[in-house]
């Protein structure tokens, strides 16, 4: 019979080098995650494998090395910087004689500590229950014992595992109903902003890139900001003053990270919808991070996962005060559109230029009217156009297609068309002429 060991804070960390990773950068981030969770790191055990071991993930030899380290240092916890299956977690715990936590469990624990609002706590609890449900099925064999004995409990009854599984399902269903209400309220707020034609920019980026500090600097707010991973979990939306724009709002969202647990992305979908429905994604990058190129790719992967890939983006390189000889500047593409801005949210360098660029990118002056022919297979595109309140007229054609007059910025329309599998229009500033009624 297998009873899970009790948890503690004295931890041995395990990080293996697998193909395709950056061993040293991932190891340093892992140590920072462990500290963020409140662990007292006793040692870090490294190694390399071509592929994970099916039973233990780390292999039998490495598992014995971990067990010796745990015994020698009286460790209470082993944290593995990789996703572990329930059976791998259970097998490794039996081998090392202490509790084992994988990367997903570690990140979930940090989120549980940092959640402050009612919504944030609901989202974290939902992610934890999804994670726990898989562990109930394969990790806790003692829960398979039958309820029995005593008045009112005789007979076949339910196993403890079945009871716990049912309670989890009921709690998950309750949390989902609550979060559906949150999603509905956010949708109403977005519709109100859309009716009033208030443009919104949403800050996204790798955790600890300085999004909240930049948010405070642009909005004159005092949202909690700290030099730590996942300092901010709850989305905050505030008005921002931009030159030439009467109204505009800025949203600060949860930071992203490599291998963000899928359960967590699903639970925070209501929050991340602020990014998906924004007029502009402001991708904040730590300019002083030597791994910034990899961090950009990892954030883009999460943006694609939350289906925000069609939203126009602006790269903002923050923390230039930490790079010797770096100066604030705006970089533009061949068409003159600002694509990169270099700033320091801490010192304020370059923030005036960033405000000008945000006003430029959010300004409706580039809105044009196009006539699209939407085939029946592109019903999602039609729904998105209505969601953006961009449809000015709609006509049913004899061919079964819908002819729609749309007014919206060129970049957003092109992104939506590409996502729907429809040939995008050429840049209206180029020499190519776009005959809108031929778009199919």
Short mmCIF file of N, CA, C and O in Angstrom, two decimals, residues 8 55 66 148 196 287-288 301 347 366 380 392 423:
data_model
loop_
_atom_site.label_atom_id
_atom_site.label_comp_id
_atom_site.label_asym_id
_atom_site.label_seq_id
_atom_site.Cartn_x
_atom_site.Cartn_y
_atom_site.Cartn_z
N UNK A 8 7.24 19.41 2.48
CA UNK A 8 8.02 20.35 3.27
C UNK A 8 8.64 21.39 2.37
O UNK A 8 8.31 21.48 1.19
N UNK A 55 9.26 4.88 -16.69
CA UNK A 55 8.81 4.61 -15.34
C UNK A 55 9.16 5.68 -14.33
O UNK A 55 8.37 6.03 -13.46
N UNK A 66 19.45 10.57 -6.49
CA UNK A 66 18.53 11.52 -5.83
C UNK A 66 18.17 11.01 -4.43
O UNK A 66 18.15 11.77 -3.46
N UNK A 148 -16.26 0.41 4.18
CA UNK A 148 -16.95 -0.76 4.68
C UNK A 148 -16.93 -0.82 6.19
O UNK A 148 -16.18 -0.12 6.86
N UNK A 196 -18.55 52.20 -27.55
CA UNK A 196 -18.05 53.56 -27.38
C UNK A 196 -16.78 53.82 -28.19
O UNK A 196 -16.18 54.89 -28.07
N UNK A 287 14.93 43.61 -22.24
CA UNK A 287 16.04 43.86 -23.16
C UNK A 287 17.36 43.39 -22.59
O UNK A 287 18.31 43.12 -23.34
N UNK A 288 17.46 43.26 -21.26
CA UNK A 288 18.70 42.84 -20.62
C UNK A 288 18.82 41.33 -20.49
O UNK A 288 19.85 40.83 -20.02
N UNK A 301 4.35 31.48 -28.85
CA UNK A 301 3.70 30.16 -28.83
C UNK A 301 2.44 30.19 -27.96
O UNK A 301 1.42 29.61 -28.32
N UNK A 347 13.04 54.14 -15.27
CA UNK A 347 13.56 55.51 -15.32
C UNK A 347 12.68 56.45 -16.12
O UNK A 347 12.82 57.67 -16.02
N UNK A 366 -6.57 54.77 -39.78
CA UNK A 366 -6.25 53.83 -40.85
C UNK A 366 -7.41 52.87 -41.15
O UNK A 366 -7.25 51.91 -41.90
N UNK A 380 -16.73 31.40 -39.02
CA UNK A 380 -16.06 31.96 -37.84
C UNK A 380 -15.55 33.37 -38.13
O UNK A 380 -15.60 34.25 -37.27
N UNK A 392 -20.74 46.86 -41.55
CA UNK A 392 -21.61 48.00 -41.85
C UNK A 392 -22.84 47.57 -42.66
O UNK A 392 -23.88 48.21 -42.61
N UNK A 423 -7.43 34.55 -48.84
CA UNK A 423 -6.33 35.37 -49.29
C UNK A 423 -6.44 36.78 -48.70
O UNK A 423 -7.47 37.44 -48.87
#
